[in-house]
Structures are given as structure tokens and as C-alpha cells.
Amino acid sequence: MSFTANSVFFTLKVSVLLGSLLGLCLGLEFMGLPNQWARYLRWDASTRSDLSFQFKTNVSTGLLLYLDDGGVCDFLCLSLVDGRVQLRFSMDCAETAVLSNKQVNDSSWHFLMVSRDRLRTVLVLDGEGQAGGLPPPGG
């Protein structure tokens, strides 16, 4: 069977298009079994950056996201505590935490974003933001 350059290009174009369209519809689903996790590229939040995702759950306690600097001192942890989202983080070894006011263990979709701008970190849950400030250096 012989292929022309045009038919190969068409097939490749359709495959890429379908892959792109399907990629918009697919997500990860964790069923509560032990050792379920996903690994992503490192998030560079050194100056200004946003990280966002959507989720739904019916559990009240669990880990949503964890990243660190290799265990030196800086980390970011998003977890569920009593059905609410908790953001714990450390920058320059100064740790702080923010707990959302809203319950999220209602099996409904929720939009979560962590926004960092230098030393200011904000947790946004379903459009409502809560700032997590760090103590001033040396204080």
C-alpha cells in the first residue's frame, strides 16, 4: 500500500486534532484506592504564577496537591480538612496556612486556583479569594 505526502499529512492532522479535542474532555479520576497519584512537571512559582484545576469529591479528608523544593524548606500543600480546602505553604522557610470557608465535599465541581506574586499567595475557591500572608522577614 502506498501513501502520498498529502494523505500522511491529513492523517497526522486529524490525529492531532482529535487528540487535542479529546484532551479537553479527559481528566484524572481517583477512586479512593491506596497509592493513586499523578506526577507533573515542577511548578515554577518564584515570582508570579497561577496554578488552577477543577475537582469534585464527597470525602472530607485527603491530599489534593503537594510540591516542594526537594525537602530543603519550601513547600505547597493543598488538602481537604473537615470538608474544606486547606492551603499550607512555606517560602524562605516561613510557614503559613489558609483554610477555606466553603465546604467542598458535596460531590459538586469546584474551581481552585493558587496565585503567587512574590511573597503574596492567594487561594481562590469558586471565585472567592483568601490571602495567605507571610510574616515580615525577621518577625
Tab-separated table of C-alpha atoms in Angstrom:
chain	number	residue	atom	x	y	z
A	1	MET	CA	0.000	0.000	0.000
A	2	SER	CA	1.432	3.385	-0.897
A	3	PHE	CA	0.781	6.697	0.831
A	4	THR	CA	1.188	10.109	-0.645
A	5	ALA	CA	2.571	13.017	1.328
A	6	ASN	CA	-0.904	14.586	1.372
A	7	SER	CA	-2.620	11.509	2.857
A	8	VAL	CA	0.003	11.190	5.597
A	9	PHE	CA	-0.332	14.899	6.406
A	10	PHE	CA	-4.133	14.577	6.522
A	11	THR	CA	-3.955	11.560	8.830
A	12	LEU	CA	-1.483	13.315	11.117
A	13	LYS	CA	-3.574	16.483	11.164
A	14	VAL	CA	-6.753	14.564	12.038
A	15	SER	CA	-4.961	12.578	14.757
A	16	VAL	CA	-3.537	15.719	16.344
A	17	LEU	CA	-6.906	17.465	16.150
A	18	LEU	CA	-8.740	14.501	17.694
A	19	GLY	CA	-6.071	14.203	20.375
A	20	SER	CA	-6.446	17.888	21.184
A	21	LEU	CA	-10.230	17.684	21.335
A	22	LEU	CA	-10.191	14.540	23.451
A	23	GLY	CA	-7.574	16.062	25.726
A	24	LEU	CA	-10.033	18.804	26.629
A	25	CYS	CA	-12.550	16.223	27.798
A	26	LEU	CA	-10.317	13.865	29.719
A	27	GLY	CA	-9.186	14.187	33.304
A	28	LEU	CA	-7.937	12.100	36.168
A	29	GLU	CA	-10.251	10.165	38.420
A	30	PHE	CA	-9.146	8.744	41.745
A	31	MET	CA	-11.478	6.201	43.301
A	32	GLY	CA	-10.109	6.321	46.844
A	33	LEU	CA	-7.802	3.351	46.492
A	34	PRO	CA	-4.352	3.386	48.123
A	35	ASN	CA	-1.331	4.624	46.172
A	36	GLN	CA	-3.192	6.586	43.493
A	37	TRP	CA	-1.267	9.645	42.344
A	38	ALA	CA	-0.164	11.663	39.335
A	39	ARG	CA	3.166	13.381	38.696
A	40	TYR	CA	3.567	16.636	36.763
A	41	LEU	CA	6.411	18.922	35.811
A	42	ARG	CA	7.680	21.213	38.566
A	43	TRP	CA	5.668	24.402	39.083
A	44	ASP	CA	7.911	27.456	38.956
A	45	ALA	CA	6.210	29.966	41.231
A	46	SER	CA	9.317	32.005	42.008
A	47	THR	CA	7.900	35.429	41.081
A	48	ARG	CA	4.385	35.424	39.565
A	49	SER	CA	2.404	32.315	38.727
A	50	ASP	CA	-1.053	30.721	38.889
A	51	LEU	CA	-1.949	27.067	39.294
A	52	SER	CA	-5.561	26.002	38.814
A	53	PHE	CA	-7.712	22.912	38.473
A	54	GLN	CA	-11.269	21.684	38.948
A	55	PHE	CA	-12.276	18.851	41.230
A	56	LYS	CA	-15.246	17.216	42.887
A	57	THR	CA	-15.277	14.949	45.899
A	58	ASN	CA	-17.502	13.519	48.598
A	59	VAL	CA	-14.717	12.886	51.128
A	60	SER	CA	-13.816	15.253	53.954
A	61	THR	CA	-10.101	14.485	54.340
A	62	GLY	CA	-7.412	13.977	51.715
A	63	LEU	CA	-4.440	15.327	49.799
A	64	LEU	CA	-5.137	17.308	46.609
A	65	LEU	CA	-1.651	18.535	45.695
A	66	TYR	CA	1.824	18.613	47.194
A	67	LEU	CA	5.029	20.167	45.866
A	68	ASP	CA	8.317	21.041	47.468
A	69	ASP	CA	11.876	22.128	46.791
A	70	GLY	CA	13.349	18.687	47.302
A	71	GLY	CA	12.886	18.680	51.064
A	72	VAL	CA	15.016	21.749	51.868
A	73	CYS	CA	12.312	24.027	53.340
A	74	ASP	CA	9.814	25.431	50.805
A	75	PHE	CA	6.597	23.544	50.033
A	76	LEU	CA	2.978	23.976	48.968
A	77	CYS	CA	0.267	21.589	50.143
A	78	LEU	CA	-3.422	21.628	49.191
A	79	SER	CA	-5.533	19.247	51.231
A	80	LEU	CA	-9.060	18.621	52.443
A	81	VAL	CA	-9.603	19.150	56.165
A	82	ASP	CA	-13.126	18.614	57.532
A	83	GLY	CA	-14.518	19.079	54.013
A	84	ARG	CA	-12.765	22.408	53.420
A	85	VAL	CA	-9.669	23.202	51.345
A	86	GLN	CA	-6.533	23.976	53.315
A	87	LEU	CA	-3.528	25.644	51.701
A	88	ARG	CA	-0.300	25.247	53.673
A	89	PHE	CA	2.911	26.636	52.282
A	90	SER	CA	6.389	27.742	53.191
A	91	MET	CA	8.531	30.315	51.408
A	92	ASP	CA	12.036	31.034	52.665
A	93	CYS	CA	11.256	28.578	55.495
A	94	ALA	CA	8.361	30.711	56.832
A	95	GLU	CA	5.224	28.557	57.039
A	96	THR	CA	1.592	29.687	56.970
A	97	ALA	CA	-1.833	28.186	56.284
A	98	VAL	CA	-5.214	29.279	54.916
A	99	LEU	CA	-8.459	27.337	55.355
A	100	SER	CA	-11.394	27.969	53.012
A	101	ASN	CA	-14.742	28.959	54.473
A	102	LYS	CA	-16.653	26.795	51.998
A	103	GLN	CA	-17.319	23.053	52.272
A	104	VAL	CA	-16.322	21.204	49.086
A	105	ASN	CA	-17.202	17.583	49.891
A	106	ASP	CA	-20.616	17.934	48.234
A	107	SER	CA	-19.913	15.944	45.014
A	108	SER	CA	-20.173	19.187	43.005
A	109	TRP	CA	-17.476	20.632	40.741
A	110	HIS	CA	-15.261	23.287	42.326
A	111	PHE	CA	-12.658	25.556	40.727
A	112	LEU	CA	-9.485	26.049	42.745
A	113	MET	CA	-6.614	28.404	41.958
A	114	VAL	CA	-3.435	29.246	43.836
A	115	SER	CA	-1.964	32.550	42.741
A	116	ARG	CA	1.529	33.635	43.791
A	117	ASP	CA	3.069	37.054	43.349
A	118	ARG	CA	6.407	37.187	45.140
A	119	LEU	CA	5.584	36.808	48.870
A	120	ARG	CA	1.800	37.066	48.408
A	121	THR	CA	-0.114	33.820	47.928
A	122	VAL	CA	-3.880	33.708	47.396
A	123	LEU	CA	-6.206	30.696	47.486
A	124	VAL	CA	-9.219	31.202	45.196
A	125	LEU	CA	-12.066	28.725	45.577
A	126	ASP	CA	-15.071	29.094	43.273
A	127	GLY	CA	-14.220	32.749	42.625
A	128	GLU	CA	-13.688	33.753	46.262
A	129	GLY	CA	-10.129	34.588	47.277
A	130	GLN	CA	-8.410	34.268	50.630
A	131	ALA	CA	-4.916	35.658	51.075
A	132	GLY	CA	-2.249	33.756	52.915
A	133	GLY	CA	0.287	36.235	54.135
A	134	LEU	CA	3.722	35.517	55.460
A	135	PRO	CA	5.197	37.251	58.479
A	136	PRO	CA	7.641	40.024	57.623
A	137	PRO	CA	11.273	38.902	57.359
A	138	GLY	CA	12.824	38.594	60.800
A	139	GLY	CA	9.439	38.958	62.516
